[in-house]
mmCIF file of C-alpha atoms in Angstrom:
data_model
loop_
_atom_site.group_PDB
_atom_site.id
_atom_site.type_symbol
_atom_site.label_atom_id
_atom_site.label_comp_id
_atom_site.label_asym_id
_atom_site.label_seq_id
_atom_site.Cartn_x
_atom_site.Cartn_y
_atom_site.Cartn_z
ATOM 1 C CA UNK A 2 63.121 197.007 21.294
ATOM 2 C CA UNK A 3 64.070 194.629 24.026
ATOM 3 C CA UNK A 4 67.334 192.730 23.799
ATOM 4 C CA UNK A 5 68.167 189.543 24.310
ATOM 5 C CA UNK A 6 66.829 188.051 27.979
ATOM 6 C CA UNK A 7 68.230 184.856 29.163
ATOM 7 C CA UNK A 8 66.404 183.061 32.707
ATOM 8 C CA UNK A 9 67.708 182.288 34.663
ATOM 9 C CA UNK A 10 70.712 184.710 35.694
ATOM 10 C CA UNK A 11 72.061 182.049 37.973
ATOM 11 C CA UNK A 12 71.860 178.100 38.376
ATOM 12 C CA UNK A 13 73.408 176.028 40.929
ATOM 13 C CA UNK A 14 73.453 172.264 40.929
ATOM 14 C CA UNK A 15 75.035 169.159 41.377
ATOM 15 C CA UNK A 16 76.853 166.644 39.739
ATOM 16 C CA UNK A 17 74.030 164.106 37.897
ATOM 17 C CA UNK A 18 71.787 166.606 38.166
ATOM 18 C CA UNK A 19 70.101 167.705 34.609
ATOM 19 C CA UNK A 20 69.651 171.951 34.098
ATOM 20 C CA UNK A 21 67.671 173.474 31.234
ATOM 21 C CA UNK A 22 67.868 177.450 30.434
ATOM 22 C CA UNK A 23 65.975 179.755 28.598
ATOM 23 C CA UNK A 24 66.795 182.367 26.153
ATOM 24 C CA UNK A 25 64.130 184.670 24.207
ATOM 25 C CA UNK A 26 65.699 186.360 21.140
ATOM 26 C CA UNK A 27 65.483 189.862 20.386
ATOM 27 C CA UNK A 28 61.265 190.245 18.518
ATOM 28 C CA UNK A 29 62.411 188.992 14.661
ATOM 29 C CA UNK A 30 65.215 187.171 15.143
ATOM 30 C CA UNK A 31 65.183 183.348 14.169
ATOM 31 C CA UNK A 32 68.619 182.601 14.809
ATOM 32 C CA UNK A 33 69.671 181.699 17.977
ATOM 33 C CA UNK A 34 73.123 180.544 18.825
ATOM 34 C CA UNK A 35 74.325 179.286 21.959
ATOM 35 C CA UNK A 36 77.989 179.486 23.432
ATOM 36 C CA UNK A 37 80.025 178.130 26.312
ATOM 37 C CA UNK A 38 82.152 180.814 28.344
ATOM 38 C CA UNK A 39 84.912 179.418 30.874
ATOM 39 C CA UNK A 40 88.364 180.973 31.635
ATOM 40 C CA UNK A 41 90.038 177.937 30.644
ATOM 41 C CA UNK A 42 88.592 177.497 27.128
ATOM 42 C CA UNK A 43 86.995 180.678 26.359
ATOM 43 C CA UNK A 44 83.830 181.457 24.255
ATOM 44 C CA UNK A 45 82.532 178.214 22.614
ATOM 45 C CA UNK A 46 80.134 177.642 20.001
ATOM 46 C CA UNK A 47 77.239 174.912 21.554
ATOM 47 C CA UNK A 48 74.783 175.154 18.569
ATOM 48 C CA UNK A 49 72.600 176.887 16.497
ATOM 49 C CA UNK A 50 68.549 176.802 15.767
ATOM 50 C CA UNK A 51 66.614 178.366 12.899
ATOM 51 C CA UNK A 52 62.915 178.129 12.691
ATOM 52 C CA UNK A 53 63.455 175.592 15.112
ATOM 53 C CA UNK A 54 65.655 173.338 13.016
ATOM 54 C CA UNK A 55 69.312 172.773 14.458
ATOM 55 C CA UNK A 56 71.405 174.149 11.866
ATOM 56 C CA UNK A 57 74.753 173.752 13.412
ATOM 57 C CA UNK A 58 76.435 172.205 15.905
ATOM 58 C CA UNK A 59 80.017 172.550 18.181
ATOM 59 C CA UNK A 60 81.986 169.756 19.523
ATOM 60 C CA UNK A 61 80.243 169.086 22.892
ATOM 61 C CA UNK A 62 78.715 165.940 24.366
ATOM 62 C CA UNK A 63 75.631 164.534 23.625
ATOM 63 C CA UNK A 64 74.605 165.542 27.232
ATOM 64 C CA UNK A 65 74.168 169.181 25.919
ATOM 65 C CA UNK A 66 71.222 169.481 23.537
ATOM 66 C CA UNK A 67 68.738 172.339 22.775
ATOM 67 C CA UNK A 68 65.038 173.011 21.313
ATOM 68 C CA UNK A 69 63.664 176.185 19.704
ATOM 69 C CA UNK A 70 60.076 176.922 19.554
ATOM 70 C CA UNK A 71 57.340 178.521 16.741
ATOM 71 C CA UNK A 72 58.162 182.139 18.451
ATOM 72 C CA UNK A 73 61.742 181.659 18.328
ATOM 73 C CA UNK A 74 62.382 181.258 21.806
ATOM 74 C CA UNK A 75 65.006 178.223 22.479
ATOM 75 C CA UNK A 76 65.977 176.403 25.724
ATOM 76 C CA UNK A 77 69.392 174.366 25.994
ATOM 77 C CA UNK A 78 69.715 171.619 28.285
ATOM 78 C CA UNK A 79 72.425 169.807 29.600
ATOM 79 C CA UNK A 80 72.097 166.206 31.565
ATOM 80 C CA UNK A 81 74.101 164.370 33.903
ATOM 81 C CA UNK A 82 75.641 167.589 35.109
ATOM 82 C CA UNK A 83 79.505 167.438 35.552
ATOM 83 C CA UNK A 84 81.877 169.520 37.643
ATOM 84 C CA UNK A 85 83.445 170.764 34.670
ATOM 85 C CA UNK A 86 79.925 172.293 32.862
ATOM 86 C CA UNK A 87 80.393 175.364 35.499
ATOM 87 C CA UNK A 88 80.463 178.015 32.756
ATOM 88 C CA UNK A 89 78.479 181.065 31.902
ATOM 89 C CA UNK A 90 76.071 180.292 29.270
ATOM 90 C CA UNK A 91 75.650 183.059 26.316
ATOM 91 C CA UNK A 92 72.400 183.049 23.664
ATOM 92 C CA UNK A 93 72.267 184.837 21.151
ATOM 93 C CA UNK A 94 70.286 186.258 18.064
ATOM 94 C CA UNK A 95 70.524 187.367 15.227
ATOM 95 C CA UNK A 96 68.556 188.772 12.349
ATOM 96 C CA UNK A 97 70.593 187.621 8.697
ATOM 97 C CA UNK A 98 70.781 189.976 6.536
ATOM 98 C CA UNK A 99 72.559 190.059 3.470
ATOM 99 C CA UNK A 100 74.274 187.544 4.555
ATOM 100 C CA UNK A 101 76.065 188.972 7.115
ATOM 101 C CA UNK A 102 75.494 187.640 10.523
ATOM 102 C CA UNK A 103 75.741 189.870 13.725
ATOM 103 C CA UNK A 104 74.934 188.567 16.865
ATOM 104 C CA UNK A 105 73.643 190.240 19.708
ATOM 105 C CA UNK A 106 74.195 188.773 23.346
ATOM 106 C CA UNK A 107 72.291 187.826 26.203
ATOM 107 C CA UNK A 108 73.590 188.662 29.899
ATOM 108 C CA UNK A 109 73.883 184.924 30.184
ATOM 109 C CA UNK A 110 73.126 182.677 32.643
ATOM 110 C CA UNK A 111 75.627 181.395 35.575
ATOM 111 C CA UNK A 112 76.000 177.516 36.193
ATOM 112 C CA UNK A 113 77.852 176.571 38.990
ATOM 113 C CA UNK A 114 77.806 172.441 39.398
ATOM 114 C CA UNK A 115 78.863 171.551 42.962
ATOM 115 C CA UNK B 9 89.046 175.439 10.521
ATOM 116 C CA UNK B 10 88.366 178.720 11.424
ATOM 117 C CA UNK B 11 90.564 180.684 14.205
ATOM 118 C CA UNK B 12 90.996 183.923 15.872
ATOM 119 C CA UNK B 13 94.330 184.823 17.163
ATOM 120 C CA UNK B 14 94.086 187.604 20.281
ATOM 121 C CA UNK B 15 97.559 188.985 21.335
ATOM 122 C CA UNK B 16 98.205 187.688 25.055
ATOM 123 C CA UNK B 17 97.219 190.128 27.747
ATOM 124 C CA UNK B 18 96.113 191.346 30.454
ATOM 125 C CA UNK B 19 96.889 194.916 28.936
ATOM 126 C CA UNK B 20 97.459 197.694 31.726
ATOM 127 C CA UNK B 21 96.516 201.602 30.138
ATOM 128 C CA UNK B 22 96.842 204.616 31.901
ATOM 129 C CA UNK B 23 94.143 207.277 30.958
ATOM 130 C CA UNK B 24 94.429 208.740 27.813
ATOM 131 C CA UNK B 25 96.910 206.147 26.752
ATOM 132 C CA UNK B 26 96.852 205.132 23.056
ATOM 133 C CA UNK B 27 95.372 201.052 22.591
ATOM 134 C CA UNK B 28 95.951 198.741 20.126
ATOM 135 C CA UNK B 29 95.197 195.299 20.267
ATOM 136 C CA UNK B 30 96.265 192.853 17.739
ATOM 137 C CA UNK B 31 93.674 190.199 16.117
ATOM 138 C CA UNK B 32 94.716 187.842 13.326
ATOM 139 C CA UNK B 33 92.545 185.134 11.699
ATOM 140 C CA UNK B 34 92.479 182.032 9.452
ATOM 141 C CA UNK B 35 89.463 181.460 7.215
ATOM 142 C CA UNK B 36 88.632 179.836 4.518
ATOM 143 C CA UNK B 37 85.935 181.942 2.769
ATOM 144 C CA UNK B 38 85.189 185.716 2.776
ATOM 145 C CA UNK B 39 84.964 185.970 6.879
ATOM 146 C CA UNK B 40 83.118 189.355 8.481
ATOM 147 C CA UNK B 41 85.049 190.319 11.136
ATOM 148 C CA UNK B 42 83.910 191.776 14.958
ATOM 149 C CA UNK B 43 85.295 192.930 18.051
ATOM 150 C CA UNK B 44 82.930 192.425 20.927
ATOM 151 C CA UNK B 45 83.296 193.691 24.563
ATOM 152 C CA UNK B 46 82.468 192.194 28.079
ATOM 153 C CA UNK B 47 81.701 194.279 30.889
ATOM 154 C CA UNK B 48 82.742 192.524 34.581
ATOM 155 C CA UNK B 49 79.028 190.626 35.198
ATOM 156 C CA UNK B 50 77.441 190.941 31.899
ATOM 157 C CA UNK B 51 77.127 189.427 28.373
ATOM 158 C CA UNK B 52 79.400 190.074 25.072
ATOM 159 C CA UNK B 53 77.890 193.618 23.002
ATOM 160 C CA UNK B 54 79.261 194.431 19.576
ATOM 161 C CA UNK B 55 81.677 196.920 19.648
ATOM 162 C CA UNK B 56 82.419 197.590 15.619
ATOM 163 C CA UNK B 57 82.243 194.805 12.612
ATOM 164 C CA UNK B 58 83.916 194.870 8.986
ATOM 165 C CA UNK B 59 82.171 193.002 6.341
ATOM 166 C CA UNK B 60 84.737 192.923 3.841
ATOM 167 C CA UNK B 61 88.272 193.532 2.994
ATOM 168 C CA UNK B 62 89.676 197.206 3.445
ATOM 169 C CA UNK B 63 86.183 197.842 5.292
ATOM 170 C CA UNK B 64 86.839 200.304 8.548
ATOM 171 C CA UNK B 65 84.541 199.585 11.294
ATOM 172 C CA UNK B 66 84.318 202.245 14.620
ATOM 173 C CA UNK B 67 82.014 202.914 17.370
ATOM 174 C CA UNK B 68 82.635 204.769 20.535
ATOM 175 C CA UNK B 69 86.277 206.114 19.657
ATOM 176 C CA UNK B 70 87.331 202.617 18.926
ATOM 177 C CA UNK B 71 88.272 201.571 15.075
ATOM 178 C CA UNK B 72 89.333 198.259 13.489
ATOM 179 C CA UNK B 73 90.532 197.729 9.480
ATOM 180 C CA UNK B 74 89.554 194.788 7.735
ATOM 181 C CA UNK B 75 93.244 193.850 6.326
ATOM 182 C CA UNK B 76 92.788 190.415 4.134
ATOM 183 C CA UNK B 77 96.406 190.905 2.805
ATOM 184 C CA UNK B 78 97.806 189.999 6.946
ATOM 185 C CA UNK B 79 94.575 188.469 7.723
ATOM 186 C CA UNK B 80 94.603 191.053 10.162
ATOM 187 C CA UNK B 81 91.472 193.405 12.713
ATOM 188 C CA UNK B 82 93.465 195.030 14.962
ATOM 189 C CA UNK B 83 91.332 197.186 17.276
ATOM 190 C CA UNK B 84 92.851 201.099 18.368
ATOM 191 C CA UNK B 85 91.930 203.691 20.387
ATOM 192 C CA UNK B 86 93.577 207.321 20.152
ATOM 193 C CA UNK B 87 92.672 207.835 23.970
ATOM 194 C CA UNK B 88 91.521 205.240 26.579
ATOM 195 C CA UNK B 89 89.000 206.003 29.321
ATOM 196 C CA UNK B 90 88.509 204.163 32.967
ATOM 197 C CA UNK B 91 85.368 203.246 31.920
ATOM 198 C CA UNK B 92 86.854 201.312 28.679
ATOM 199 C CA UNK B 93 88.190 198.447 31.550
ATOM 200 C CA UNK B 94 86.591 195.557 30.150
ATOM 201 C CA UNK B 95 87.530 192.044 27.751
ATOM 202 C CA UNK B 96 87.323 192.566 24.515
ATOM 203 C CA UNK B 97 87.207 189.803 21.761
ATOM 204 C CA UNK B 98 88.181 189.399 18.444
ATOM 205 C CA UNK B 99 85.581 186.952 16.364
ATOM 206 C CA UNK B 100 84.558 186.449 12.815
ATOM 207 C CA UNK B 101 81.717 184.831 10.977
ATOM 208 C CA UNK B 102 82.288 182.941 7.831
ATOM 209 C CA UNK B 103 78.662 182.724 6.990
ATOM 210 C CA UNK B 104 77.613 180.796 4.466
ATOM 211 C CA UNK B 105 74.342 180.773 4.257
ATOM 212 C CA UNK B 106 74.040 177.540 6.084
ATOM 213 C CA UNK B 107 74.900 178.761 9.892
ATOM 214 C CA UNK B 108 76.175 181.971 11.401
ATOM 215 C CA UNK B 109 78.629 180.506 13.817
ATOM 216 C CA UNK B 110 81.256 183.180 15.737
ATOM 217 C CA UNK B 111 84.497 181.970 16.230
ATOM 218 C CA UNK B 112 85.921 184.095 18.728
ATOM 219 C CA UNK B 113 89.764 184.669 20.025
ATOM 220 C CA UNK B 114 90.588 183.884 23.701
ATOM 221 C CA UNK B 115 89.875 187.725 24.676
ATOM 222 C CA UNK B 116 92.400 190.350 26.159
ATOM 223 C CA UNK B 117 91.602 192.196 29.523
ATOM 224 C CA UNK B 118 92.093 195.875 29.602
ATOM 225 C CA UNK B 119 92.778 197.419 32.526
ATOM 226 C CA UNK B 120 92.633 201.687 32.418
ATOM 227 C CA UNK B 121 93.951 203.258 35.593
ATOM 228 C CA UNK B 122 93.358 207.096 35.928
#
């Protein structure tokens, strides 16, 4: 079963500029989660889609939003690009069982904002 | 909130070397529990979970104890290898039903030298 793909790998823009990524979950999976990686704050939770309803949501601006689509697949986008959105950029899925959530990862993409 | 508490690293091993890295959290339901590991360049892949209290979770040598009396998942290793140089992360889930957001500690490096 493939995993988790995430397009692309790598990004660069520049300030004002708007980006959008990709993510298609693992074949199943309805959850999709996005997080925020950067050495100064770590792994951050962006938000989550089910059956294309946002079901949660982090503490970002309103410049980061997302979509997620009938077949599960979900793009995030983030407008007005900043210096300080240069972060790798995790998705992931999950199938929910029991109620137990595991998530499985995505390679990520890399945004560097110039 | 939720938080994960990772003990401060970077953590230097040599080979064979015994590992244990410390992981406490603050919930406020019945949290799973997960250690996740990042390889240089790549995305986060489970390494073990615990579902509830008491629960052991191990994969690949590596074992963690779901302790709700200290709020503790401290992840060991009897004997480290080169290739176990990564970042690991401590995270939990306190799914409710409603989202299955991972909060995650601010990761430790491990370093093996042979």
């Amino acid at each position: 079963k493939a995993g988790v793909t995430q397009t692309p790998r790598y990004l660069i823009k520049t300030r004002g500029q708007q980006v959008t990524l990709s993510c298609s979950p693992i074949s199943g999976h309805r959850s999709v989660s996005w997080y925020q990686q950067t050495p100064g704050q770590g792994l951050q939770f962006l938000f989550e889609y089910f059956s294309e309803t946002q079901r949660n949501k982090g503490n970002f601006p309103g410049r980061f939003s997302g979509r997620q689509f009938s077949n599960s697949r979900s793009e995030m986008n983030v407008s007005t690009l900043e210096l300080g959105d240069s972060a790798l950029y995790l998705c992931a899925s999950s199938l929910e069982l029991a109620g137990v959530s595991e998530q499985f990862f995505g390679p990520g993409t890399r945004l560097t904002v110039l | 909130g939720d938080s994960v508490t990772q003990m401060e690293g970077p953590v230097t091993l040599s080979e064979e070397a015994f590992l244990t890295i410390n992981c406490t959290y603050t919930a406020t339901g019945y949290p799973s529990l997960f250690w996740y590991v990042q390889y240089p360049g790549e995305g986060l892949q489970l390494l073990l979970k615990a579902t509830k209290a008491d629960d052991k979770g191990s994969n690949k040598g590596f074992e963690a104890t779901y302790r709700k009396e200290t709020t503790s998942f401290h992840l060991e290793k009897g004997s480290v290898q080169v290739s176990d140089s990564a970042v690991y992360f401590c995270a939990l889930s306190d799914y409710t039903g409603a989202n299955s957001k991972l909060t995650f500690g601010k990761g430790i490096t491990l370093s093996v030298r042979p």
